[in-house]
mmCIF file with all atom_site columns, C-alpha atoms in Angstrom:
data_model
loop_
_atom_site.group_PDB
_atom_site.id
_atom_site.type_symbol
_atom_site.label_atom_id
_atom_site.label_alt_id
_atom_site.label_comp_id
_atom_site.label_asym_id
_atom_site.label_entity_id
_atom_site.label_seq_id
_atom_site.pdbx_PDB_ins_code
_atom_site.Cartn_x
_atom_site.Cartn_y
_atom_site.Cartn_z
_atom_site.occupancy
_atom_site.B_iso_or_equiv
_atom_site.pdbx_formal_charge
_atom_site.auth_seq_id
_atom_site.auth_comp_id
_atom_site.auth_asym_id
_atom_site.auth_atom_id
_atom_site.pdbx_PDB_model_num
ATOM 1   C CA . UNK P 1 1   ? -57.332 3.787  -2.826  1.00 87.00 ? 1   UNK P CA 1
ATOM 2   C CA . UNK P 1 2   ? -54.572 5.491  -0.479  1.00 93.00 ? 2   UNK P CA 1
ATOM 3   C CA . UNK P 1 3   ? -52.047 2.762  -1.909  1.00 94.00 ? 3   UNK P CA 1
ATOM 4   C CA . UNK P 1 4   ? -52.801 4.199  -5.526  1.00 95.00 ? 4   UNK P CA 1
ATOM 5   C CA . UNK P 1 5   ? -52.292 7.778  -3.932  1.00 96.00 ? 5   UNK P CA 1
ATOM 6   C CA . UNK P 1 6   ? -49.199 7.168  -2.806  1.00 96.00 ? 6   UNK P CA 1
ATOM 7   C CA . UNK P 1 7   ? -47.519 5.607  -5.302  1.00 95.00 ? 7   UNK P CA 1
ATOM 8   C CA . UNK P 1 8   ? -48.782 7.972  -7.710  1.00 96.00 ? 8   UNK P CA 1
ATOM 9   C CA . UNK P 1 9   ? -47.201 10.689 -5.420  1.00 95.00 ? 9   UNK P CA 1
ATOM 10  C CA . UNK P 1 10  ? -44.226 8.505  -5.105  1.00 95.00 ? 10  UNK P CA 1
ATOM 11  C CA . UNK P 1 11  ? -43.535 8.151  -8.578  1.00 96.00 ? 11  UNK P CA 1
ATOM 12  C CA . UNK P 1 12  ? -44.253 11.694 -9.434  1.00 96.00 ? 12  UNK P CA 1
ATOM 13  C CA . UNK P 1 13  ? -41.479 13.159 -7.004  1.00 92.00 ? 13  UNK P CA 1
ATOM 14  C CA . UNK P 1 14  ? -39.129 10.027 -8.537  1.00 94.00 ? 14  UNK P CA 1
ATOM 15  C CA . UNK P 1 15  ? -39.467 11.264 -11.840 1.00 94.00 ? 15  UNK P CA 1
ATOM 16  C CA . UNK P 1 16  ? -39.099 15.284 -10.809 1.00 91.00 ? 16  UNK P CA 1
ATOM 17  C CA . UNK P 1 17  ? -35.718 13.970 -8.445  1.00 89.00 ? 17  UNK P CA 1
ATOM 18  C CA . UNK P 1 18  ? -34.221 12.489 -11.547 1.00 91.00 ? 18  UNK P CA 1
ATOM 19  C CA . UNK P 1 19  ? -35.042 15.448 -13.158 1.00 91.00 ? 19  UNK P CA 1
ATOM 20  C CA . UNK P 1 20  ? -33.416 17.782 -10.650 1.00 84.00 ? 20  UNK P CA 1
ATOM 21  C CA . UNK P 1 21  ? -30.520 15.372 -10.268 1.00 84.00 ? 21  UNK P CA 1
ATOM 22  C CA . UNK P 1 22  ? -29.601 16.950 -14.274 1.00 85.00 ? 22  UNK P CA 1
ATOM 23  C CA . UNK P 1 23  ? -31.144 19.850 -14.265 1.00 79.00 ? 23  UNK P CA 1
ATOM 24  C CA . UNK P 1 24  ? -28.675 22.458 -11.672 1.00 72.00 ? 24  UNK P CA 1
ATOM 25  C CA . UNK P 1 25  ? -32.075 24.990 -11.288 1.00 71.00 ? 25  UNK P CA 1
ATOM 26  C CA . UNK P 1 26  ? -34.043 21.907 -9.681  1.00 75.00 ? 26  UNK P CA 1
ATOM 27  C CA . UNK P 1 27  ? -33.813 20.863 -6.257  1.00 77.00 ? 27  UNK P CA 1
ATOM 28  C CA . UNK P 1 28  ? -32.932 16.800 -6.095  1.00 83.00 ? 28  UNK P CA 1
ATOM 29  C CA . UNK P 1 29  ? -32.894 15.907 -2.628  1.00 80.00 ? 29  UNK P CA 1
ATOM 30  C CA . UNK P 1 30  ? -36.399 17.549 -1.244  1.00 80.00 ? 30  UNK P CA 1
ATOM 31  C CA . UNK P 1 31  ? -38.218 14.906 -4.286  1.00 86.00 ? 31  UNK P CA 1
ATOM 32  C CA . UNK P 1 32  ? -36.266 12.229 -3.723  1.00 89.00 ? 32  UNK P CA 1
ATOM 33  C CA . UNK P 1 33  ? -37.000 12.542 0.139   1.00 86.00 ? 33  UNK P CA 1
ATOM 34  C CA . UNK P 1 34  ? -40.958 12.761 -0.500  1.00 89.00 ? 34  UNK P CA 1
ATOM 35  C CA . UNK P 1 35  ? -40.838 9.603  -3.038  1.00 93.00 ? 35  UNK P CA 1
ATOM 36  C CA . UNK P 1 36  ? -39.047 8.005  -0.312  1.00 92.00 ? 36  UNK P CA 1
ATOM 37  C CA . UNK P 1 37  ? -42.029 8.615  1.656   1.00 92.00 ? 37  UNK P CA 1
ATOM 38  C CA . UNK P 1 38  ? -44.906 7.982  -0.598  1.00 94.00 ? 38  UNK P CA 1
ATOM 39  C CA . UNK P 1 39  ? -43.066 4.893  -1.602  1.00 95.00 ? 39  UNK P CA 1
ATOM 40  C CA . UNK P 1 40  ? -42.953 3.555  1.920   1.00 94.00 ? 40  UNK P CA 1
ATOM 41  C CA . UNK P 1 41  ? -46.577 4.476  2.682   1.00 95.00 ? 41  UNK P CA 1
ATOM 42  C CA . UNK P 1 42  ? -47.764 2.462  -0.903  1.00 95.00 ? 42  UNK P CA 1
ATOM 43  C CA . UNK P 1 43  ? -45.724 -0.366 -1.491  1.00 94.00 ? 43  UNK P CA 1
ATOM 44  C CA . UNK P 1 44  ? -42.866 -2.202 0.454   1.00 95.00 ? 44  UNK P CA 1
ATOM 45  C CA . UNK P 1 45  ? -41.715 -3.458 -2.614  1.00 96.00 ? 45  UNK P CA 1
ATOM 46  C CA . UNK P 1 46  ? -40.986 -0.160 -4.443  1.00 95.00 ? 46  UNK P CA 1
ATOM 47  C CA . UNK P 1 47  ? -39.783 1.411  -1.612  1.00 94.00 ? 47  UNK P CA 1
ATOM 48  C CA . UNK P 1 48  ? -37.365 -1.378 -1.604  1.00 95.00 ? 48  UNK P CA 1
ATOM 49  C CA . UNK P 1 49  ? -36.990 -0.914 -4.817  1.00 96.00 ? 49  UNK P CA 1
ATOM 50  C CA . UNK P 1 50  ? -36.183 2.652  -4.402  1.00 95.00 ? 50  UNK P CA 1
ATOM 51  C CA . UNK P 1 51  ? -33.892 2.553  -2.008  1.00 95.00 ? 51  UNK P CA 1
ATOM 52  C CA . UNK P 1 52  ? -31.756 0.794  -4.359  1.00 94.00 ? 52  UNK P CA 1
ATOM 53  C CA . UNK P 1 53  ? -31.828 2.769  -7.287  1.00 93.00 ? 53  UNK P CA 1
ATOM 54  C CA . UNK P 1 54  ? -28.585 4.981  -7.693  1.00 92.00 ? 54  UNK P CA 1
ATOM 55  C CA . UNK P 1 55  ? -30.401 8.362  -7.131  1.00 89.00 ? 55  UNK P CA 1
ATOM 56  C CA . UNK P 1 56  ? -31.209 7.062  -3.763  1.00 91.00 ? 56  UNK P CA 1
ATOM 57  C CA . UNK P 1 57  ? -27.507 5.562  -2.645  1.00 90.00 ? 57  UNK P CA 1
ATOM 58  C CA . UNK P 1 58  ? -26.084 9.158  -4.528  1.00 86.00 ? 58  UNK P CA 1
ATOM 59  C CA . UNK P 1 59  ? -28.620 11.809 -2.761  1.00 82.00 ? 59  UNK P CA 1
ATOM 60  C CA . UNK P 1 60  ? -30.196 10.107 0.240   1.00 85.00 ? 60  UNK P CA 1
ATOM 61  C CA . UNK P 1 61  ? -28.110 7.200  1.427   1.00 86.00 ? 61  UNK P CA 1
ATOM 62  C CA . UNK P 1 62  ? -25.264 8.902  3.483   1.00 80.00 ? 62  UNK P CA 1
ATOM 63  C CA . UNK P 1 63  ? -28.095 11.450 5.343   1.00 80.00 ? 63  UNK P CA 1
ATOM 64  C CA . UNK P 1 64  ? -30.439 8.296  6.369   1.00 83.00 ? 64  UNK P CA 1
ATOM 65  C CA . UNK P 1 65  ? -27.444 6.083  7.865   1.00 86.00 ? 65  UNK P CA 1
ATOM 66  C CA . UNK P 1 66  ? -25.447 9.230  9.384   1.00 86.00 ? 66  UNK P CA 1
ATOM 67  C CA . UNK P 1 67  ? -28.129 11.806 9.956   1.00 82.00 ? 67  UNK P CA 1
ATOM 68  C CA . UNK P 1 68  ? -24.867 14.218 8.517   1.00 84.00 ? 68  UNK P CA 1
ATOM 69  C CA . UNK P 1 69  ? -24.012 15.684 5.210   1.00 82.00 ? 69  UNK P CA 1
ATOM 70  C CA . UNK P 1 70  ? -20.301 16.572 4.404   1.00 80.00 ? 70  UNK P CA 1
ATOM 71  C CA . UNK P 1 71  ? -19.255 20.478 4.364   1.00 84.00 ? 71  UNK P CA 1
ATOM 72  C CA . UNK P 1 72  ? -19.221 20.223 0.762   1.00 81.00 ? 72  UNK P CA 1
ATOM 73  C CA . UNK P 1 73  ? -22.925 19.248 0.700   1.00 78.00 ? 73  UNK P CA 1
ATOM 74  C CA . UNK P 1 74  ? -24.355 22.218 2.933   1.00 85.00 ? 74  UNK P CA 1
ATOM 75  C CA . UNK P 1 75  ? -22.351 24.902 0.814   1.00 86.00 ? 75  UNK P CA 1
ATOM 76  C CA . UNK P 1 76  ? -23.779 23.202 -2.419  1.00 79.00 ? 76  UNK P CA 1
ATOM 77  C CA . UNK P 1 77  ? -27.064 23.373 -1.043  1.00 81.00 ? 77  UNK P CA 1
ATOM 78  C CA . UNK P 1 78  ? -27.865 26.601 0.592   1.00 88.00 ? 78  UNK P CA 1
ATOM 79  C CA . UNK P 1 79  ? -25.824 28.135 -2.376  1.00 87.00 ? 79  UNK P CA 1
ATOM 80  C CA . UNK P 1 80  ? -28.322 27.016 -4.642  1.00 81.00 ? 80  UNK P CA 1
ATOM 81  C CA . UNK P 1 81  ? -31.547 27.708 -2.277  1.00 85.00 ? 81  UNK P CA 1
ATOM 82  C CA . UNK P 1 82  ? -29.573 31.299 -1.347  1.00 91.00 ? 82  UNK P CA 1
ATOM 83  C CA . UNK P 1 83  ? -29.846 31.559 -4.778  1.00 90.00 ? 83  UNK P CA 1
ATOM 84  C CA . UNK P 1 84  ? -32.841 30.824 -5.679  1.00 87.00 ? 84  UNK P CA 1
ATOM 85  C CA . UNK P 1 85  ? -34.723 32.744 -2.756  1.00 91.00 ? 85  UNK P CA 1
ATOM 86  C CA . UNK P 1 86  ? -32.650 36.125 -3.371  1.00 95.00 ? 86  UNK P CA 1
ATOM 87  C CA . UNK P 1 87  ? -33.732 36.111 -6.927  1.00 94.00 ? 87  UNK P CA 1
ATOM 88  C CA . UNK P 1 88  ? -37.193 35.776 -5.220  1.00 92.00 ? 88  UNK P CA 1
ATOM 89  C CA . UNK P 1 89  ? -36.965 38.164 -2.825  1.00 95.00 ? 89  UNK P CA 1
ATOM 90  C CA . UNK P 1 90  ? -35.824 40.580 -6.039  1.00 95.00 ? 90  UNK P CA 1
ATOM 91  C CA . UNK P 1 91  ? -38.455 39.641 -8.307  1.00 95.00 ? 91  UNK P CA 1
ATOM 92  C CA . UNK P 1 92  ? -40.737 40.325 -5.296  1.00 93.00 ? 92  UNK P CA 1
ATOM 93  C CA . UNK P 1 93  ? -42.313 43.808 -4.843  1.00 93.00 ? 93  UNK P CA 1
ATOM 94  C CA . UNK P 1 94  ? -44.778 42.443 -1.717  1.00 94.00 ? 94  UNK P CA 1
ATOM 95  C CA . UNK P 1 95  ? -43.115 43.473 1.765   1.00 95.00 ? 95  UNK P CA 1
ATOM 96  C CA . UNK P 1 96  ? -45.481 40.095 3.369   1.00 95.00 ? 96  UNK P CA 1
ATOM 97  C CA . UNK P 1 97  ? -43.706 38.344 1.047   1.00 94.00 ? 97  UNK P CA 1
ATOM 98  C CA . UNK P 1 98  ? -40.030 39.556 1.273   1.00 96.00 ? 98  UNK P CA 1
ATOM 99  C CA . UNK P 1 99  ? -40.231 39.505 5.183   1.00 96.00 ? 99  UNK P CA 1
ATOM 100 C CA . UNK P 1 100 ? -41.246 36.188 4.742   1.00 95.00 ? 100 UNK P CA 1
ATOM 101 C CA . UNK P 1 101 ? -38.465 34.796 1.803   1.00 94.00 ? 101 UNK P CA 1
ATOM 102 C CA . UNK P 1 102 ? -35.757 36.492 5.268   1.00 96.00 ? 102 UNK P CA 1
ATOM 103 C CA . UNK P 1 103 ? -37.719 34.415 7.617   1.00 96.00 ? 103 UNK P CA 1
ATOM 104 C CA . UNK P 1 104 ? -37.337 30.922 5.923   1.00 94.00 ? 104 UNK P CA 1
ATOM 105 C CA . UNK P 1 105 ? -33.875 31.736 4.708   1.00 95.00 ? 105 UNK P CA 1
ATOM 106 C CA . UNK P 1 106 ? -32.978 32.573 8.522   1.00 96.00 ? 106 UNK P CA 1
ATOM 107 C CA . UNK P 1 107 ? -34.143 29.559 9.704   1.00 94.00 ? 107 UNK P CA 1
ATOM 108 C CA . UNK P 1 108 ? -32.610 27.328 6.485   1.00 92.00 ? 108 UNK P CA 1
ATOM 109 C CA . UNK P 1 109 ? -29.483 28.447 7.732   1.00 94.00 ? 109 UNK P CA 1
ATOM 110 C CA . UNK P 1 110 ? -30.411 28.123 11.406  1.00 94.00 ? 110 UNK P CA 1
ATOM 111 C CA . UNK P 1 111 ? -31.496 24.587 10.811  1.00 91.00 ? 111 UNK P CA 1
ATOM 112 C CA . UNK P 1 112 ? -28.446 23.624 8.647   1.00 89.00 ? 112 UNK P CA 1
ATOM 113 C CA . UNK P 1 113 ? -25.647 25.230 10.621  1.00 92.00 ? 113 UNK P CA 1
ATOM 114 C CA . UNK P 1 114 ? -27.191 23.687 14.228  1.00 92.00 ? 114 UNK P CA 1
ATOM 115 C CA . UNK P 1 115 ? -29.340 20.556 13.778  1.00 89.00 ? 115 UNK P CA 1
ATOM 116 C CA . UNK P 1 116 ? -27.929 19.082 10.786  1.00 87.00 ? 116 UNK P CA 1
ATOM 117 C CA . UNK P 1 117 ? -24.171 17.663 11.793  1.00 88.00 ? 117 UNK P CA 1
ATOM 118 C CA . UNK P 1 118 ? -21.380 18.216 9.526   1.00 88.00 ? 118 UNK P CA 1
ATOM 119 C CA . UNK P 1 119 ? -19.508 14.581 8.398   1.00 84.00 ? 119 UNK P CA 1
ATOM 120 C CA . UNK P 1 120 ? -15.995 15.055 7.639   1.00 78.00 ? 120 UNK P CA 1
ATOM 121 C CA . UNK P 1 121 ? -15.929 12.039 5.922   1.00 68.00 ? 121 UNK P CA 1
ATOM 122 C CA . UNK P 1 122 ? -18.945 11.006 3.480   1.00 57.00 ? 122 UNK P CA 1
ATOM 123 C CA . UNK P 1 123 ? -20.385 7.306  4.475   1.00 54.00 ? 123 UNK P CA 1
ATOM 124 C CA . UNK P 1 124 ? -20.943 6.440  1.186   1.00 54.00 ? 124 UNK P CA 1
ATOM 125 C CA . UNK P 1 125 ? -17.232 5.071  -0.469  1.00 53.00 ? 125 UNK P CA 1
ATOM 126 C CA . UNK P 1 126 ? -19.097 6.441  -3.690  1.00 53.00 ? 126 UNK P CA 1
ATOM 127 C CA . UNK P 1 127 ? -19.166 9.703  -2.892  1.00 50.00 ? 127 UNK P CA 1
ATOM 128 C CA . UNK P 1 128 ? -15.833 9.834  -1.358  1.00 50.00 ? 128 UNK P CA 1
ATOM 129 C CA . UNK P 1 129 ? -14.294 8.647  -4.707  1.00 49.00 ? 129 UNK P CA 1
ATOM 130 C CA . UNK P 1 130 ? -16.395 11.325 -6.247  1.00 48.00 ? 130 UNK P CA 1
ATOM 131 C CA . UNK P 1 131 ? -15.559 14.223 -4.077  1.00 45.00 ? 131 UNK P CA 1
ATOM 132 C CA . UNK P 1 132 ? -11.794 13.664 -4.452  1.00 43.00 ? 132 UNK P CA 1
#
């Protein structure tokens, strides 16, 4: 029954990854790490499967085999989660909930600045041809 679960799951963050991956409001990478999971957890084959689908060697591929992302890929991303959270923090009127929008957007950048190691090169020869 947990097989079914996860797959389901798995599936379901696929399809809103490939989404995201169009769409520039939607995050890509956070889905297309959690059907990564659920896919490993349900089936061996479809996380197989996954993992060589173009989303996954575009998105995912460099971070698993260098535990890095490129410069380029840190701006890119906490522009668009800055982004996103200041509009929230605007939109918001609650102090709780302001204090706590500064809170996770101090440690995003905490966490992406100090544990996450900046490549200078992208692993990927993909995304080397597409960053030049």
């Amino acid at each position: 029954m947990m097989k079914y679960l996860y797959l389901t799951l798995g599936f379901l963050c696929l399809g809103l990854g490939a989404i995201g991956a169009f769409l520039p409001v939607m995050p890509t990478t956070p889905f297309l790490l959690l059907a990564s999971f659920f896919l490993s957890k349900g089936s061996d084959r479809f996380h197989h499967w996954f993992r060589g689908t173009k989303l996954y060697k575009k998105h995912l591929e460099s971070y698993v085999i260098s535990r890095s992302l490129t410069l380029r890929s840190k701006v890119s991303i906490l522009a668009l989660a800055t982004t996103m959270m200041t509009i929230s923090f605007i939109v918001m009127h609650n102090w709780i909930g302001r204090t706590s929008i500064v809170l996770i957007m101090c440690f995003m950048y905490y966490y992406f600045i100090f544990r996450i190691k900046t490549d200078s090169k992208p692993t990927n020869p993909d995304i080397a041809a597409a960053d030049e």
